[in-house]
XYZ file of C-alpha atoms in Angstrom:
233
model
C -1.060 -13.590 -5.073
C -2.079 -11.491 -1.963
C -2.419 -8.018 -3.701
C -5.063 -9.822 -6.025
C -6.762 -11.020 -3.038
C -6.876 -7.732 -1.372
C -7.550 -5.768 -4.738
C -10.637 -7.939 -4.809
C -11.638 -7.374 -1.089
C -11.319 -3.539 -1.350
C -14.051 -3.333 -3.548
C -15.967 -5.479 -1.324
C -15.351 -3.274 1.335
C -16.183 -0.365 -0.494
C -19.586 -1.816 -1.464
C -20.118 -2.603 2.173
C -19.284 1.000 3.450
C -21.167 2.685 0.688
C -24.808 3.854 0.507
C -25.139 3.438 -2.782
C -25.451 0.376 -4.961
C -22.863 -0.594 -7.826
C -24.668 -1.124 -11.008
C -27.479 0.716 -12.640
C -31.055 -0.302 -12.069
C -34.098 0.662 -14.165
C -37.255 0.076 -11.817
C -40.710 0.993 -11.457
C -39.431 3.423 -8.748
C -37.377 5.213 -11.460
C -33.663 4.576 -12.727
C -30.760 4.314 -10.148
C -27.538 5.363 -11.877
C -24.402 3.296 -11.368
C -21.734 4.204 -8.772
C -18.418 5.624 -9.502
C -15.780 4.063 -8.485
C -12.022 5.870 -8.763
C -8.955 3.607 -8.505
C -5.457 4.881 -7.894
C -2.757 2.653 -9.013
C -3.048 0.136 -12.036
C -0.899 -2.673 -10.652
C -1.819 -6.006 -9.219
C -4.104 -4.890 -6.615
C -5.636 -1.941 -8.714
C -6.200 -4.267 -11.898
C -7.876 -6.616 -9.495
C -9.918 -4.130 -7.909
C -11.196 -2.813 -11.591
C -12.231 -6.412 -12.573
C -14.454 -6.563 -9.562
C -16.076 -2.675 -9.487
C -17.132 -3.713 -13.183
C -18.474 -6.855 -12.536
C -20.352 -5.422 -9.678
C -21.736 -2.526 -12.686
C -19.978 0.120 -11.351
C -18.340 2.922 -13.596
C -14.765 2.521 -13.291
C -11.898 5.625 -13.680
C -8.303 4.759 -13.239
C -5.206 6.568 -12.743
C -1.607 5.242 -12.519
C 1.574 7.484 -13.187
C 2.799 4.723 -15.349
C 1.314 5.335 -18.885
C 2.025 1.770 -20.281
C -0.876 0.786 -17.898
C -3.325 2.368 -19.814
C -4.061 -0.763 -22.232
C -4.158 -3.080 -19.238
C -6.904 -0.691 -17.652
C -8.900 -0.510 -20.747
C -9.021 -4.115 -21.237
C -10.885 -4.382 -18.174
C -13.319 -1.755 -19.108
C -11.931 1.150 -16.681
C -11.738 4.715 -18.218
C -7.734 5.778 -17.704
C -7.549 9.485 -16.763
C -3.772 10.197 -18.237
C -1.575 13.349 -17.388
C 2.282 14.077 -17.824
C 4.093 12.301 -15.438
C 7.397 13.713 -15.608
C 10.344 11.902 -13.835
C 9.264 8.626 -12.535
C 11.570 5.890 -11.768
C 10.390 2.721 -12.734
C 12.011 -0.797 -11.511
C 10.930 -3.773 -12.379
C 7.509 -2.617 -13.615
C 6.914 -0.863 -10.501
C 7.511 2.731 -9.188
C 10.661 3.181 -7.141
C 10.642 6.838 -6.583
C 8.784 9.852 -7.941
C 8.551 13.163 -7.300
C 6.332 15.818 -4.988
C 5.793 17.904 -8.297
C 4.396 14.808 -10.145
C 2.081 13.839 -7.002
C 0.952 17.651 -6.906
C 0.180 17.357 -10.545
C -1.643 14.205 -10.402
C -3.587 15.608 -7.034
C -4.496 18.982 -9.184
C -5.966 16.681 -12.163
C -7.991 14.231 -10.170
C -9.614 16.646 -7.599
C -12.570 16.849 -10.055
C -12.565 12.815 -10.611
C -12.581 12.594 -7.082
C -15.055 15.257 -6.605
C -17.742 13.090 -8.364
C -16.609 9.413 -7.243
C -18.625 7.626 -4.837
C -15.827 5.448 -4.071
C -12.210 5.838 -4.078
C -9.492 2.922 -3.701
C -6.049 3.644 -3.173
C -3.419 1.106 -3.991
C -0.013 3.363 -4.445
C 2.880 1.676 -2.723
C 6.741 2.609 -3.039
C 9.117 -0.243 -1.753
C 10.974 0.391 1.423
C 9.548 4.008 1.420
C 6.407 5.720 2.892
C 3.211 5.582 0.717
C 2.989 8.605 -1.235
C -0.060 10.758 -0.474
C -2.488 10.716 -3.143
C -5.641 12.473 -1.462
C -5.266 15.307 0.955
C -7.519 16.431 3.536
C -8.814 19.109 1.336
C -9.394 16.866 -1.410
C -11.532 14.894 1.180
C -13.707 17.840 2.005
C -14.381 18.393 -1.617
C -15.896 14.685 -1.856
C -19.648 14.341 -1.710
C -21.419 13.405 1.820
C -21.489 9.525 2.649
C -18.769 8.595 -0.162
C -16.057 6.219 0.534
C -12.391 5.986 0.678
C -10.628 2.457 0.977
C -6.956 3.228 1.612
C -4.946 -0.189 0.830
C -1.574 1.696 1.470
C -2.582 2.478 5.394
C -0.048 0.163 6.916
C 2.609 2.094 5.317
C 1.445 5.371 6.451
C -1.598 5.888 3.725
C -2.191 7.307 0.489
C -5.092 9.423 2.020
C -3.492 11.698 4.360
C -6.120 11.145 7.118
C -6.513 7.510 7.050
C -5.817 5.726 10.560
C -4.723 2.316 10.644
C -6.848 -0.481 11.423
C -9.787 1.962 12.087
C -12.949 2.995 9.680
C -13.636 6.598 10.413
C -15.966 9.296 9.262
C -13.999 12.924 8.604
C -15.652 15.665 6.552
C -18.564 13.402 5.674
C -16.641 10.854 4.352
C -16.066 7.202 5.330
C -12.461 6.411 5.190
C -11.913 2.828 5.592
C -8.210 2.131 6.894
C -8.587 -1.629 7.244
C -5.036 -3.593 7.546
C -3.724 -6.813 5.914
C -7.097 -7.335 3.741
C -5.404 -10.778 2.642
C -6.314 -12.208 6.071
C -9.813 -11.496 5.535
C -9.783 -14.293 2.955
C -7.817 -16.575 4.870
C -8.334 -19.813 2.927
C -7.390 -18.389 -0.644
C -4.630 -16.142 1.062
C -3.199 -19.413 2.605
C -3.717 -21.609 -0.594
C -2.329 -19.153 -3.022
C 0.972 -18.124 -0.717
C 1.798 -21.931 -0.158
C 1.706 -22.324 -3.894
C 3.782 -19.612 -4.317
C 6.347 -20.943 -1.868
C 6.195 -24.244 -3.416
C 6.686 -22.982 -6.955
C 9.407 -20.476 -5.693
C 11.866 -23.394 -3.754
C 10.974 -25.932 -6.786
C 12.591 -23.279 -8.960
C 15.481 -22.495 -6.880
C 16.263 -26.308 -6.051
C 16.323 -29.763 -7.438
C 16.651 -32.983 -5.511
C 19.933 -32.686 -5.032
C 19.815 -29.130 -2.999
C 19.584 -25.546 -4.249
C 21.074 -25.303 -7.969
C 23.196 -21.571 -7.336
C 22.411 -19.858 -10.535
C 23.767 -16.723 -9.653
C 23.004 -14.920 -13.186
C 19.699 -16.177 -13.186
C 17.230 -13.611 -12.480
C 15.159 -14.457 -9.631
C 18.172 -16.342 -7.851
C 20.021 -13.045 -8.262
C 16.933 -10.988 -7.311
C 16.183 -12.938 -3.841
C 19.385 -14.394 -2.810
C 21.119 -13.235 0.329
C 23.239 -16.098 1.946
C 25.165 -18.810 0.322
C 26.520 -21.788 2.147
C 26.703 -19.510 5.275
C 28.126 -16.432 3.714
C 26.061 -13.247 3.533
C 26.389 -11.743 -0.267
C 26.791 -8.275 -0.916
């Protein structure tokens, strides 16, 4: 629920910091072409970012090293940028590990797409590890003056090589947004959603008599650390 809200807020931040509007407008002063938004990662946050950017009228391109996300991206109106991902370790639907060769290949293919983008939003995280570098400083230098990067992974080191946690900085003519804890900027929805998550979690694990201890049940097995005062290995 928190990633969902963060994906929405990232697009709003990108629109706020951009000098361009998202939709195409045909006016007496001429036609304004739509903004191009490039989204790195099609997880929960990325999919919400796609939907939000499309609703605002942008042209959206998306990349993810999991080819199975292509259908989800296209169902939301995004254009999926595919490439040979090589060896990628997936667990529970999320990337657990990826090689530097895969990241290098991704950066090479996405270079021209990034150079044409008005806004780039990065969402890639690997649990328990530093966020992978998806946008190098050299790639930032190729971007259009006035374009924007919203680095949603900045708290774990950042997907952009030169983003700074808690700051909005301008480097090489590109505005890089490194705001942290995006769900906190939507505090009412974030708190409501989180409390519902916790309630659903606890009522799943327990009944009126206490914890059910269903040791082979997927959620119990994946979250249980301590049973009746004894740490589990």
